Amino acid sequence: YQEVNPTPFTIITFPFLFAVMFGDAGHGTLMALFAFMLILFEKRLERAGSGGGGGEIFHTIFAGRYIIFLMGVFSIYTGLVYNDVFSKSLNIFGSSWDPAFFNHTGQVPPGSTCCPEGTNCVITGTGENKVT
């Protein structure tokens, strides 16, 4: 058809977008290990599955073992970025949140560069508490 095949782009973008949604290093490790075992014992499982054993669901998972492996690896990465392992926070990198930044009224202290809308007025170049 002389069209561009989207498969090479999808091989990387689908597992990465899955990982952005999933983002758990623990579950990603389990997923990557399971897929790695499918890849490691590929020949033995193909011989066992050629006799009709395993069922349709196993054949579907076995056919996608490389994509599942990439999904697991990317999930480990995003899980570490999100500080999330088995739905528990790791707090590897610490937090930049400083509760002392706000005074007791919940207002931004005078002279700070943070606007009430959450934008930084120094970046916008206005030096005022305006978004525009």
Coordinates of N, CA and C in Angstrom, one line a residue:
Y1 N 0.8 -1.2 0.0 CA 0.0 0.0 0.0 C 0.9 1.3 0.0
Q2 N 2.1 1.1 0.2 CA 3.1 2.2 0.2 C 2.7 3.3 1.3
E3 N 2.4 2.7 2.5 CA 2.1 3.6 3.6 C 3.1 3.3 4.7
V4 N 3.2 4.2 5.6 CA 4.1 4.0 6.8 C 3.6 3.0 7.7
N5 N 4.4 2.1 8.1 CA 4.0 1.1 9.1 C 4.1 1.7 10.5
P6 N 3.0 1.8 11.3 CA 3.2 2.4 12.6 C 3.7 1.5 13.7
T7 N 4.0 0.2 13.4 CA 4.4 -0.7 14.4 C 5.7 -0.3 15.1
P8 N 6.7 0.2 14.4 CA 8.0 0.5 15.2 C 7.7 1.6 16.2
F9 N 6.8 2.6 15.9 CA 6.5 3.6 16.9 C 5.7 3.1 18.0
T10 N 4.7 2.2 17.7 CA 3.8 1.7 18.7 C 4.5 0.7 19.7
I11 N 5.6 0.1 19.2 CA 6.3 -0.9 20.1 C 6.9 -0.1 21.3
I12 N 7.3 1.1 21.2 CA 7.8 1.9 22.3 C 6.8 2.8 23.0
T13 N 5.9 3.4 22.2 CA 4.9 4.3 22.8 C 3.9 3.6 23.6
F14 N 3.4 2.5 23.1 CA 2.3 1.8 23.9 C 2.8 1.4 25.3
P15 N 3.9 0.7 25.4 CA 4.4 0.3 26.8 C 4.7 1.5 27.6
F16 N 5.2 2.6 27.0 CA 5.5 3.8 27.9 C 4.2 4.4 28.3
L17 N 3.2 4.6 27.5 CA 2.0 5.2 27.9 C 1.3 4.3 28.9
F18 N 1.4 3.0 28.8 CA 0.8 2.1 29.8 C 1.5 2.3 31.1
A19 N 2.8 2.5 31.1 CA 3.6 2.7 32.3 C 3.3 4.0 33.0
V20 N 3.0 5.0 32.2 CA 2.6 6.3 32.7 C 1.3 6.2 33.5
M21 N 0.4 5.3 33.0 CA -0.9 5.1 33.6 C -0.7 4.2 34.8
F22 N 0.1 3.1 34.7 CA 0.3 2.1 35.7 C 1.2 2.6 36.8
G23 N 2.4 2.9 36.5 CA 3.4 3.5 37.3 C 3.6 2.9 38.7
D24 N 3.9 1.6 38.8 CA 4.2 1.0 40.0 C 5.4 0.1 39.9
A25 N 6.5 0.4 40.6 CA 7.7 -0.4 40.4 C 7.6 -1.8 40.8
G26 N 6.9 -2.1 41.9 CA 6.7 -3.5 42.4 C 5.9 -4.3 41.4
H27 N 4.8 -3.9 41.0 CA 4.0 -4.6 40.0 C 4.7 -4.7 38.7
G28 N 5.4 -3.6 38.3 CA 6.1 -3.7 37.1 C 7.2 -4.7 37.1
T29 N 7.9 -4.9 38.3 CA 8.9 -5.9 38.4 C 8.3 -7.3 38.2
L30 N 7.1 -7.6 38.9 CA 6.4 -8.8 38.7 C 6.1 -9.1 37.2
M31 N 5.6 -8.1 36.6 CA 5.2 -8.2 35.2 C 6.4 -8.5 34.3
A32 N 7.5 -7.7 34.5 CA 8.7 -7.9 33.7 C 9.3 -9.3 34.0
L33 N 9.3 -9.8 35.3 CA 9.8 -11.1 35.6 C 9.0 -12.2 34.9
F34 N 7.7 -12.1 34.9 CA 6.8 -13.0 34.3 C 7.1 -13.1 32.8
A35 N 7.2 -11.9 32.2 CA 7.4 -11.9 30.7 C 8.8 -12.4 30.4
F36 N 9.8 -12.1 31.3 CA 11.1 -12.6 31.1 C 11.2 -14.2 31.2
M37 N 10.4 -14.7 32.1 CA 10.3 -16.2 32.2 C 9.7 -16.8 30.9
L38 N 8.7 -16.1 30.3 CA 8.1 -16.5 29.1 C 9.1 -16.5 28.0
I39 N 10.0 -15.4 28.0 CA 11.0 -15.3 26.9 C 12.1 -16.3 27.1
L40 N 12.5 -16.6 28.4 CA 13.5 -17.5 28.7 C 13.2 -18.9 28.3
F41 N 12.0 -19.3 28.6 CA 11.5 -20.7 28.3 C 10.7 -20.7 27.1
E42 N 11.0 -19.9 26.1 CA 10.2 -19.7 24.9 C 10.1 -21.0 24.1
K43 N 11.2 -21.7 23.8 CA 11.2 -22.9 23.0 C 10.4 -24.0 23.7
R44 N 10.6 -24.2 25.0 CA 9.9 -25.3 25.7 C 8.4 -25.0 25.7
L45 N 8.0 -23.7 25.9 CA 6.6 -23.4 26.0 C 5.9 -23.5 24.6
E46 N 6.7 -23.2 23.5 CA 6.1 -23.3 22.2 C 5.9 -24.8 21.9
R47 N 6.8 -25.7 22.3 CA 6.6 -27.1 22.1 C 5.4 -27.6 22.9
A48 N 5.3 -27.2 24.1 CA 4.2 -27.6 24.9 C 2.8 -27.1 24.4
G49 N 2.8 -25.9 23.9 CA 1.6 -25.2 23.4 C 1.2 -25.7 22.1
S50 N 2.1 -26.3 21.3 CA 1.7 -26.7 19.9 C 0.8 -27.9 20.0
G51 N 0.7 -28.6 21.1 CA -0.3 -29.7 21.2 C -1.7 -29.3 21.6
G52 N -1.9 -28.0 21.6 CA -3.2 -27.5 22.0 C -3.4 -27.2 23.4
G53 N -2.4 -27.4 24.2 CA -2.5 -27.1 25.7 C -2.3 -25.6 26.0
G54 N -2.7 -25.2 27.1 CA -2.5 -23.9 27.6 C -3.7 -23.0 27.4
G55 N -4.5 -23.2 26.4 CA -5.7 -22.4 26.3 C -5.4 -21.1 25.5
E56 N -6.5 -20.5 25.1 CA -6.5 -19.3 24.3 C -5.9 -18.1 25.0
I57 N -6.2 -17.9 26.3 CA -5.6 -16.8 27.0 C -4.1 -16.9 27.1
F58 N -3.6 -18.1 27.4 CA -2.2 -18.3 27.5 C -1.5 -18.0 26.2
H59 N -2.1 -18.4 25.1 CA -1.5 -18.2 23.8 C -1.5 -16.7 23.5
T60 N -2.5 -15.9 23.9 CA -2.5 -14.5 23.7 C -1.4 -13.8 24.5
I61 N -1.2 -14.2 25.7 CA -0.2 -13.6 26.6 C 1.2 -14.0 26.1
F62 N 1.3 -15.3 25.7 CA 2.6 -15.8 25.1 C 3.0 -15.0 23.9
A63 N 2.0 -14.7 23.0 CA 2.3 -14.0 21.8 C 2.8 -12.6 22.1
G64 N 2.3 -12.0 23.2 CA 2.7 -10.6 23.5 C 3.8 -10.5 24.6
R65 N 4.6 -11.5 24.7 CA 5.6 -11.6 25.8 C 6.6 -10.5 25.8
Y66 N 7.0 -10.0 24.6 CA 8.0 -9.0 24.5 C 7.4 -7.6 24.8
I67 N 6.2 -7.4 24.4 CA 5.5 -6.1 24.8 C 5.2 -6.1 26.3
I68 N 4.8 -7.2 26.8 CA 4.6 -7.3 28.3 C 5.9 -7.0 29.0
F69 N 7.0 -7.5 28.5 CA 8.3 -7.3 29.1 C 8.6 -5.8 29.1
L70 N 8.4 -5.1 28.0 CA 8.6 -3.7 27.9 C 7.7 -2.9 28.8
M71 N 6.4 -3.3 28.9 CA 5.5 -2.7 29.8 C 6.0 -2.8 31.2
G72 N 6.5 -3.9 31.6 CA 7.0 -4.1 33.0 C 8.2 -3.2 33.2
V73 N 9.2 -3.2 32.3 CA 10.4 -2.3 32.4 C 10.0 -0.9 32.5
F74 N 9.2 -0.4 31.7 CA 8.7 1.0 31.7 C 8.0 1.3 33.0
S75 N 7.2 0.3 33.5 CA 6.4 0.5 34.7 C 7.4 0.6 35.9
I76 N 8.5 -0.1 35.9 CA 9.5 0.0 36.9 C 10.1 1.4 36.9
Y77 N 10.4 1.9 35.8 CA 10.9 3.3 35.6 C 10.0 4.3 36.2
T78 N 8.7 4.3 35.7 CA 7.8 5.3 36.1 C 7.4 5.1 37.6
G79 N 7.4 3.9 38.1 CA 7.1 3.7 39.5 C 8.2 4.3 40.4
L80 N 9.4 4.2 39.9 CA 10.5 4.9 40.7 C 10.4 6.4 40.6
V81 N 10.0 6.9 39.4 CA 9.8 8.4 39.3 C 8.6 8.8 40.2
Y82 N 7.5 8.0 40.2 CA 6.4 8.3 41.1 C 6.6 7.9 42.5
N83 N 7.7 7.3 42.9 CA 8.0 6.8 44.3 C 6.9 5.9 44.7
D84 N 6.6 4.9 43.9 CA 5.5 4.0 44.2 C 5.9 2.5 44.0
V85 N 5.8 1.7 45.0 CA 6.1 0.3 45.0 C 5.0 -0.4 45.7
F86 N 4.3 -1.3 44.9 CA 3.1 -2.0 45.5 C 2.2 -1.1 46.2
S87 N 1.9 0.0 45.5 CA 1.0 1.1 46.0 C 1.4 1.7 47.3
K88 N 2.6 1.6 47.7 CA 3.2 2.2 48.9 C 4.2 3.3 48.4
S89 N 4.2 4.4 49.1 CA 5.1 5.5 48.7 C 6.5 5.2 49.3
L90 N 7.5 5.3 48.5 CA 8.9 5.1 48.9 C 9.6 6.3 49.5
N91 N 9.3 7.5 48.9 CA 9.9 8.8 49.2 C 11.4 8.7 49.1
I92 N 11.9 8.2 47.9 CA 13.3 8.1 47.7 C 13.9 9.5 47.5
F93 N 13.3 10.3 46.8 CA 13.9 11.6 46.5 C 13.5 12.7 47.5
G94 N 12.6 12.5 48.4 CA 12.2 13.5 49.3 C 11.2 14.4 48.7
S95 N 10.7 15.3 49.4 CA 9.7 16.2 49.0 C 10.2 17.7 49.0
S96 N 9.8 18.4 48.0 CA 10.1 19.9 47.9 C 9.1 20.7 48.7
W97 N 8.0 20.1 49.1 CA 7.0 20.9 49.8 C 7.5 21.4 51.2
D98 N 7.3 22.7 51.4 CA 7.7 23.3 52.6 C 6.5 24.0 53.3
P99 N 5.9 23.3 54.3 CA 4.7 23.9 54.9 C 5.0 25.3 55.5
A100 N 6.2 25.6 55.9 CA 6.5 26.9 56.5 C 6.5 28.0 55.5
F101 N 6.4 27.7 54.2 CA 6.4 28.7 53.2 C 5.1 29.6 53.3
F102 N 4.0 28.9 53.6 CA 2.7 29.7 53.8 C 2.6 30.1 55.3
N103 N 2.1 31.3 55.5 CA 1.8 31.7 56.8 C 0.5 31.0 57.3
H104 N 0.2 31.3 58.5 CA -1.0 30.6 59.1 C -2.3 30.9 58.5
T105 N -2.4 32.0 57.7 CA -3.6 32.4 57.1 C -3.8 31.6 55.7
G106 N -2.8 30.9 55.3 CA -2.9 30.2 54.0 C -2.5 31.1 52.8
Q107 N -2.0 32.3 53.1 CA -1.7 33.3 52.1 C -0.2 33.2 51.8
V108 N 0.2 33.6 50.6 CA 1.6 33.6 50.2 C 2.2 34.8 50.9
P109 N 3.4 34.6 51.5 CA 4.1 35.6 52.3 C 4.4 36.8 51.3
P110 N 4.4 38.0 51.8 CA 4.8 39.2 51.0 C 6.3 39.0 50.6
G111 N 6.6 39.5 49.4 CA 7.9 39.4 48.9 C 8.3 38.1 48.2
S112 N 7.4 37.1 48.2 CA 7.8 35.9 47.6 C 7.5 36.0 46.1
T113 N 8.1 35.1 45.3 CA 8.0 35.2 43.9 C 6.8 34.2 43.4
C114 N 6.1 33.6 44.3 CA 5.1 32.7 43.9 C 3.7 33.5 43.9
C115 N 3.0 33.4 42.8 CA 1.7 34.0 42.7 C 0.7 33.1 43.3
P116 N -0.4 33.7 43.7 CA -1.5 32.9 44.3 C -2.1 31.8 43.4
E117 N -2.0 32.1 42.1 CA -2.5 31.1 41.1 C -1.6 29.9 40.9
G118 N -0.4 30.0 41.5 CA 0.5 28.9 41.4 C 1.6 29.1 40.4
T119 N 1.5 30.2 39.6 CA 2.5 30.5 38.7 C 3.7 31.3 39.3
N120 N 4.8 31.3 38.7 CA 5.9 32.1 39.2 C 6.0 33.4 38.4
C121 N 5.9 34.5 39.1 CA 5.8 35.8 38.4 C 7.2 36.2 37.9
V122 N 8.3 35.6 38.4 CA 9.6 35.9 37.9 C 9.7 35.3 36.5
I123 N 9.2 34.1 36.3 CA 9.2 33.5 35.0 C 8.4 34.3 34.0
T124 N 7.3 34.7 34.3 CA 6.4 35.5 33.4 C 7.0 36.8 33.1
G125 N 7.9 37.4 33.9 CA 8.6 38.6 33.7 C 7.8 39.8 34.1
T126 N 6.6 39.7 34.6 CA 5.8 40.8 35.0 C 6.2 41.3 36.4
G127 N 6.6 40.4 37.3 CA 7.0 40.8 38.6 C 5.8 41.2 39.5
E128 N 4.6 41.0 38.9 CA 3.3 41.3 39.6 C 2.6 40.0 39.8
N129 N 1.6 40.0 40.6 CA 0.8 38.8 40.9 C -0.3 38.7 39.8
K130 N 0.1 38.6 38.6 CA -0.9 38.5 37.5 C -0.4 37.3 36.6
V131 N -1.4 36.6 36.0 CA -1.1 35.5 35.2 C -0.7 36.0 33.8
T132 N -1.3 37.1 33.3 CA -1.1 37.6 32.0 C 0.1 38.5 32.0

